Coordinates of C-alpha atoms in Angstrom, one line a residue:
X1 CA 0.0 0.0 0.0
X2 CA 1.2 3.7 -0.8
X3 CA 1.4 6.4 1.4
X4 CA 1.8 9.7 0.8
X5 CA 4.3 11.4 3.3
X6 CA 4.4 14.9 4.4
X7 CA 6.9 14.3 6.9
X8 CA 10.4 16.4 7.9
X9 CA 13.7 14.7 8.2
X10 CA 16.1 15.6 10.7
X11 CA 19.8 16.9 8.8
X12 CA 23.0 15.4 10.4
X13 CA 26.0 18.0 11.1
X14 CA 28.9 16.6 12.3
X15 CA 28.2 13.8 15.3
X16 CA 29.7 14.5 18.0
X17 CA 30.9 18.0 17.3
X18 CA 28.0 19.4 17.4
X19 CA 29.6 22.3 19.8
X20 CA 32.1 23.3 17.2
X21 CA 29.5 23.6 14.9
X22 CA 30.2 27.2 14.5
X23 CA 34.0 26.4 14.0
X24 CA 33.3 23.8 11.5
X25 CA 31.0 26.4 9.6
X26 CA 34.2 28.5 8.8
X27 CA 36.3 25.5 7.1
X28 CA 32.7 24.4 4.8
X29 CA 32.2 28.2 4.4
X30 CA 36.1 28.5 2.9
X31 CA 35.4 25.4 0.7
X32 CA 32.2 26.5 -0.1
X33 CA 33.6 29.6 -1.1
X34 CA 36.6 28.2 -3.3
X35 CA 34.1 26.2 -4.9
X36 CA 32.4 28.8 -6.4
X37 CA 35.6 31.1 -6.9
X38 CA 37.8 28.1 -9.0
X39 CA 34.8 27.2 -10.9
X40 CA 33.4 30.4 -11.9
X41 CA 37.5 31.4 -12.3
X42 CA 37.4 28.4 -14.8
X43 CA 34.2 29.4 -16.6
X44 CA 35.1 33.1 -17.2
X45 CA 38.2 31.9 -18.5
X46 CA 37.3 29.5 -21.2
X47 CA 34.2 31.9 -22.2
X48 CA 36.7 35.0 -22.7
X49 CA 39.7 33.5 -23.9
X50 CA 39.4 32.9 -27.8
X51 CA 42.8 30.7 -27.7
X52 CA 40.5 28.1 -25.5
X53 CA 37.6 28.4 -27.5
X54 CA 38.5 24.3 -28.4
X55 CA 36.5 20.5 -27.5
X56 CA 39.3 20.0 -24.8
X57 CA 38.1 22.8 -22.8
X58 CA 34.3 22.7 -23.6
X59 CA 34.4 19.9 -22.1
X60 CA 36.2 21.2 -19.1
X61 CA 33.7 24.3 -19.0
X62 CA 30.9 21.4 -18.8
X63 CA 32.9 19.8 -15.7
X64 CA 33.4 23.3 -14.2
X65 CA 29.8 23.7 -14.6
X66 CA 28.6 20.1 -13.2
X67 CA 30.9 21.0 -10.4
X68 CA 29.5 24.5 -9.6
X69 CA 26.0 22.7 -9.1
X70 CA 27.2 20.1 -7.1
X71 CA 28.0 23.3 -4.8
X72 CA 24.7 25.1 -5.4
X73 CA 22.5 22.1 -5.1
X74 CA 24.3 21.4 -1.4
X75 CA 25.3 24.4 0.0
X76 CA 22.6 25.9 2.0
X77 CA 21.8 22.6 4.0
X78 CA 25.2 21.8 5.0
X79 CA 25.8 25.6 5.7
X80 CA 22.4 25.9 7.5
X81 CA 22.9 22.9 9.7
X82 CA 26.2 24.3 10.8
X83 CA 25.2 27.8 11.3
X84 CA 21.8 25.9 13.0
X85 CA 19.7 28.0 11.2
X86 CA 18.4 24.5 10.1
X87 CA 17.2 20.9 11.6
X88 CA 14.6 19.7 9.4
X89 CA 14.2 19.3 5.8
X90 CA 10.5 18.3 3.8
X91 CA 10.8 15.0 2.5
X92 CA 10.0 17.0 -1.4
X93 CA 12.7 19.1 -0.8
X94 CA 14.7 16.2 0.4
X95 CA 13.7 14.1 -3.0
X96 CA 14.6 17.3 -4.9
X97 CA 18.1 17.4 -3.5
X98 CA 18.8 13.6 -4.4
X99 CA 17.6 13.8 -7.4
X100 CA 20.3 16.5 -7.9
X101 CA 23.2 15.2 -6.0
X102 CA 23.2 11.9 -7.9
X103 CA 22.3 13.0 -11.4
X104 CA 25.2 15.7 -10.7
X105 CA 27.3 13.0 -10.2
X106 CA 26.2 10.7 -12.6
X107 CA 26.9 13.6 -15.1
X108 CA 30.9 14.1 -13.8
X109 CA 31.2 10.5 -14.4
X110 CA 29.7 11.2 -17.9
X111 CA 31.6 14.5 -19.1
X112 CA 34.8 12.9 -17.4
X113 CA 34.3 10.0 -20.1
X114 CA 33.9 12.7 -22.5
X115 CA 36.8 14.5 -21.6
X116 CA 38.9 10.9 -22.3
X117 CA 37.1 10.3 -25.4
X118 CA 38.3 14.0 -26.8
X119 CA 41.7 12.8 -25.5
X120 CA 42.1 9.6 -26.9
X121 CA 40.7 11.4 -30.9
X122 CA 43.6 14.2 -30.0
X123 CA 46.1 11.2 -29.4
X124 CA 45.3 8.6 -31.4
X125 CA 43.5 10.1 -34.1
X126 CA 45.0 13.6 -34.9
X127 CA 44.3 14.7 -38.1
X128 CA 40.1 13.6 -37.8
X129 CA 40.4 15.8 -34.4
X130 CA 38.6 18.3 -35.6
X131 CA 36.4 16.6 -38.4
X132 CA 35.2 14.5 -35.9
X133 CA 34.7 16.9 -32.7
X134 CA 32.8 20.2 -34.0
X135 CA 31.0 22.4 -32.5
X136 CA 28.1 20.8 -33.5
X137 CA 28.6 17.1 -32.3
X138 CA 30.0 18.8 -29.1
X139 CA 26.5 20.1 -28.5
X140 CA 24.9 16.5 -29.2
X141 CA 27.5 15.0 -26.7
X142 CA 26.3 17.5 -23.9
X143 CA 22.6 17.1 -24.5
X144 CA 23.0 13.3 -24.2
X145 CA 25.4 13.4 -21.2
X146 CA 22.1 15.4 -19.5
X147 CA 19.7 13.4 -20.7
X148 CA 21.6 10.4 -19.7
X149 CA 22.5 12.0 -16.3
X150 CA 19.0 12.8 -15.0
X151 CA 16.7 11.1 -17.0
X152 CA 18.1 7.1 -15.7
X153 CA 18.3 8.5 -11.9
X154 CA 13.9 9.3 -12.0
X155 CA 12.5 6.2 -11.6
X156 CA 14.5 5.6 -8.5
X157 CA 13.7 8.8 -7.2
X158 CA 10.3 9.2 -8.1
X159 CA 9.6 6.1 -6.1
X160 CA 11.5 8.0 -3.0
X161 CA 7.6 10.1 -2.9
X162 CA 5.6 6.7 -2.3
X163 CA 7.7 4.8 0.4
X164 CA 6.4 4.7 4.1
X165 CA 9.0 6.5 5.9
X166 CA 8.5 4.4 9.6
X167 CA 12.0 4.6 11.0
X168 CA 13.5 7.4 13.2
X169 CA 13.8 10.3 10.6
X170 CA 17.1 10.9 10.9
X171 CA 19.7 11.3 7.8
X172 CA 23.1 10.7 8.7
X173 CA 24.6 13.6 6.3
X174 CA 23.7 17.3 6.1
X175 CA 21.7 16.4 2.6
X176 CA 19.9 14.0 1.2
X177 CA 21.2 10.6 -0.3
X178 CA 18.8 8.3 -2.3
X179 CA 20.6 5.3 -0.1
X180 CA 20.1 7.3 3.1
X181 CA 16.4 7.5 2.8
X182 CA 15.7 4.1 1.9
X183 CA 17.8 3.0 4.7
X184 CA 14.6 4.8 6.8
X185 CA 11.6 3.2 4.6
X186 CA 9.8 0.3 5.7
X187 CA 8.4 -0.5 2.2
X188 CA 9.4 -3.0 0.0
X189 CA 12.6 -1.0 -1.4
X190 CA 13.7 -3.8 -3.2
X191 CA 13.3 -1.7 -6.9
X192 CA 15.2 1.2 -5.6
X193 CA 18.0 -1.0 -4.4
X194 CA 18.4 -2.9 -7.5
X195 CA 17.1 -0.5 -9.4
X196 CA 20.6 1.8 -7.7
X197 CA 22.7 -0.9 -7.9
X198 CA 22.1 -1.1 -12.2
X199 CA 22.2 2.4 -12.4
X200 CA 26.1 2.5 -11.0
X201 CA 27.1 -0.4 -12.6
X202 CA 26.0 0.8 -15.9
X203 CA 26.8 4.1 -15.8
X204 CA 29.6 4.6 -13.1
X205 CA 31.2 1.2 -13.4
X206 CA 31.0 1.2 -16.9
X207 CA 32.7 5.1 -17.4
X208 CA 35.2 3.8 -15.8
X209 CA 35.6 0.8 -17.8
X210 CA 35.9 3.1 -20.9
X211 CA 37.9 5.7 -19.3
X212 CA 40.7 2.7 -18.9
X213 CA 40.2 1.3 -22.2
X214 CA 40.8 5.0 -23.7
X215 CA 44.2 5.4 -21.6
X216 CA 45.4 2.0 -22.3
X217 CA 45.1 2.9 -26.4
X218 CA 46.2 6.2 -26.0
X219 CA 49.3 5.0 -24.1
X220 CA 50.1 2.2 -26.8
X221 CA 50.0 4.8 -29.2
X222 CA 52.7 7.0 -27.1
X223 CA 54.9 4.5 -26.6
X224 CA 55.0 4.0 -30.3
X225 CA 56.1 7.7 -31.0
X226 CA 60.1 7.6 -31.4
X227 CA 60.7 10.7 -29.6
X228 CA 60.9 10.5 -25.7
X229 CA 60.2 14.9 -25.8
X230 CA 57.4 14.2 -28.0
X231 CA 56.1 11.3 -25.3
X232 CA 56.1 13.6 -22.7
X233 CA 54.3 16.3 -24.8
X234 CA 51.5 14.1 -25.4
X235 CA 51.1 12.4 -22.0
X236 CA 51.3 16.1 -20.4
X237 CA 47.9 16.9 -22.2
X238 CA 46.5 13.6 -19.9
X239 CA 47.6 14.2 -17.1
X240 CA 45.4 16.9 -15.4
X241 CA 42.5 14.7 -16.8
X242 CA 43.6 11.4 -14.8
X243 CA 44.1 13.4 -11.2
X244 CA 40.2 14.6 -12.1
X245 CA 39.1 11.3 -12.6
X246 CA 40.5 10.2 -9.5
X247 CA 39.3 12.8 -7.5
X248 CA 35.9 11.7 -8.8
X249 CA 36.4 8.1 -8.7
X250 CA 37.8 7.4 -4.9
X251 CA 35.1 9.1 -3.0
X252 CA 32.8 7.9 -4.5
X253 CA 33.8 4.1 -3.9
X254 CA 35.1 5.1 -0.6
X255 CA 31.5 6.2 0.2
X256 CA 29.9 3.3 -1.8
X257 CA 31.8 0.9 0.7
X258 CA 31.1 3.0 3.7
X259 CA 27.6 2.4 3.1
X260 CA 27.9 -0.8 2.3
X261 CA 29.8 -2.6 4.6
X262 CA 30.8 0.0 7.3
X263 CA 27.7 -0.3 9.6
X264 CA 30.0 -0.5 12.6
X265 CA 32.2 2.2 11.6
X266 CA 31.9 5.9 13.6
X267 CA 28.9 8.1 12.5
X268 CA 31.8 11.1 12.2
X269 CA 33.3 8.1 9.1
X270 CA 30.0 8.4 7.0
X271 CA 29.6 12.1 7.3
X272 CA 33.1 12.9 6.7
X273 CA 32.9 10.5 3.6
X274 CA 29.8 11.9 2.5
X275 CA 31.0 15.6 2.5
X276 CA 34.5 14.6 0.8
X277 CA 32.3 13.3 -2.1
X278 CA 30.0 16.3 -2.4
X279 CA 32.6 19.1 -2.0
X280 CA 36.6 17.2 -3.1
X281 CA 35.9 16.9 -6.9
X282 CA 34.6 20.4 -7.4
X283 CA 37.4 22.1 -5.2
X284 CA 39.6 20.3 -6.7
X285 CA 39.1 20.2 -10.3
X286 CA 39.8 24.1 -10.6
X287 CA 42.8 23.8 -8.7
X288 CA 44.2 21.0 -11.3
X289 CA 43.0 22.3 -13.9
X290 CA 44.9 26.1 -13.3
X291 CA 47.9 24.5 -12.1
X292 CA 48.3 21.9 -15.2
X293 CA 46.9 23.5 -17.9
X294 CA 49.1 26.2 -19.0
X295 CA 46.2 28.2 -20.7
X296 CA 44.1 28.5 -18.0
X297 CA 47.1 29.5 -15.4
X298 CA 48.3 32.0 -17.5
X299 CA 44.8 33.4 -17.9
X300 CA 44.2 32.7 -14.4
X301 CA 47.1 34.5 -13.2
X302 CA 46.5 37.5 -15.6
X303 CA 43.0 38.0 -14.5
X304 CA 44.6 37.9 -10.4
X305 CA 47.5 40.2 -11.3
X306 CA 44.9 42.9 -13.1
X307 CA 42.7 43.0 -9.8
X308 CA 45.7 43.1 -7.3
X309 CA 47.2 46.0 -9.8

């Protein structure tokens, strides 16, 4: 039987600490605030600088953008339940923010694979580079990377609206996870679990897959260039691209597992976990991005040294 809830669910801050909560604000507030600084930095960049005006850093504008969500679509719960200007959250708003959270994620996963897909044509494919990556097919790959993103996390989510919430309502983060509000239904959440499980499998799992598969040609066909400078040259291009991918990749297993199996691990393990994948990839991405890509630091630096002037 379905029942509709109108209930509130009690946000987590940080267990235990909950007297330092104006202390911890400052640290989130900083991140918080780099977030949006590196990301909109990023952004600016790319859209004023002709010289980037290219698929490699379309792409990165996309993961820039993905990553300033991430920030926007979190922000005011975890700030709020720090500041303790809030406790409770509506279980629609709560659906709303998963719905966000994952199909933000699901998307990084998707432009990252993007990103490896315009390396691997750059590398291994040179001259079709830019027969084969135009504006035009650029478009199509971010329309499908959104469609793909939030259209395969509904079902799932949807469903979130018709459990029977029975359980004590309290999340154990500072926003809403689909698996942290299933953990509190006492409906049959079989769908949703399988259901979630397909959904990474497919779509995480397998980005990941590809992502490999892409590196391991690309580096086949570096190792067959004769020169060792021109090696480097073309591995330099990757290597920002890898240090996003992990940055994406190991929180998010590390929280997978933490969920999974780390029932008997400290409340303070799953909340830390659960903010390092949230807010790591999108303060880190800028930072990588500015310090590898000799474009963007230049530009970056530029655009630092005409305000400090």
């Amino acid at each position: 039987h379905f029942h509709l809830n109108s209930s509130t669910f009690v946000l987590t801050g940080v267990p235990g600490l909950e007297v330092y909560s104006l202390w911890l604000s400052i640290p989130f507030s900083s991140i918080y605030a780099m977030v949006f600084l590196g990301n909109c930095t990023v952004l600016h960049v790319i859209r004023t600088e002709p010289s980037l005006h290219q698929p490699m850093f379309y792409f990165l504008a996309m993961l820039s953008l993905t990553d300033l969500c991430m920030g926007l679509s979190t922000v005011h719960t975890v700030l709020g339940v720090l500041y303790g200007f809030l406790q409770e959250i509506s279980l629609d708003f709560c659906i709303a923010q998963s719905y966000f959270i994952h199909g933000l994620s699901l998307m990084e996963s998707s432009v990252l694979l993007a990103m490896a897909f315009d390396r691997y044509i750059a590398i291994c494919n040179p001259l079709r580079y830019s027969s084969i990556l135009t504006n035009d097919n650029i478009m199509k790959i971010g329309v499908a990377i959104l469609c793909r993103s939030f259209s395969f996390i509904s079902p799932a989510i949807i469903r979130l609206k018709f459990l029977n919430y029975c359980r004590p309502h309290i999340l154990s983060h500072s926003f809403c996870l689909h698996q942290d509000l299933i953990r509190l239904a006492c409906s049959d959440i079989r769908f949703n679990s399988i259901y979630a499980l397909v959904l990474v499998i497919m779509n995480l799992l397998l980005d990941a897959v590809l992502i490999l598969i892409s590196y391991i040609m690309i580096l086949h066909t570096v190792l067959a260039i004769a020169s060792q400078e021109e090696r480097m040259k073309s591995l330099q291009t990757c290597v920002s691209h890898i240090c996003a991918v992990l940055v994406f990749y190991i929180p998010i297993i590390g929280l997978t597992m933490v969920h999974r199996f780390g029932k008997h691990l400290s409340p303070l393990v799953h909340v830390l976990m659960g903010n390092i994948y949230i807010l790591f990839p999108p303060l880190m991405n800028p930072i990588i991005y500015s310090i590898k890509t000799h474009q963007i630091r230049r530009r970056v630096q530029r655009l630092f040294s005409l305000k400090t002037v």
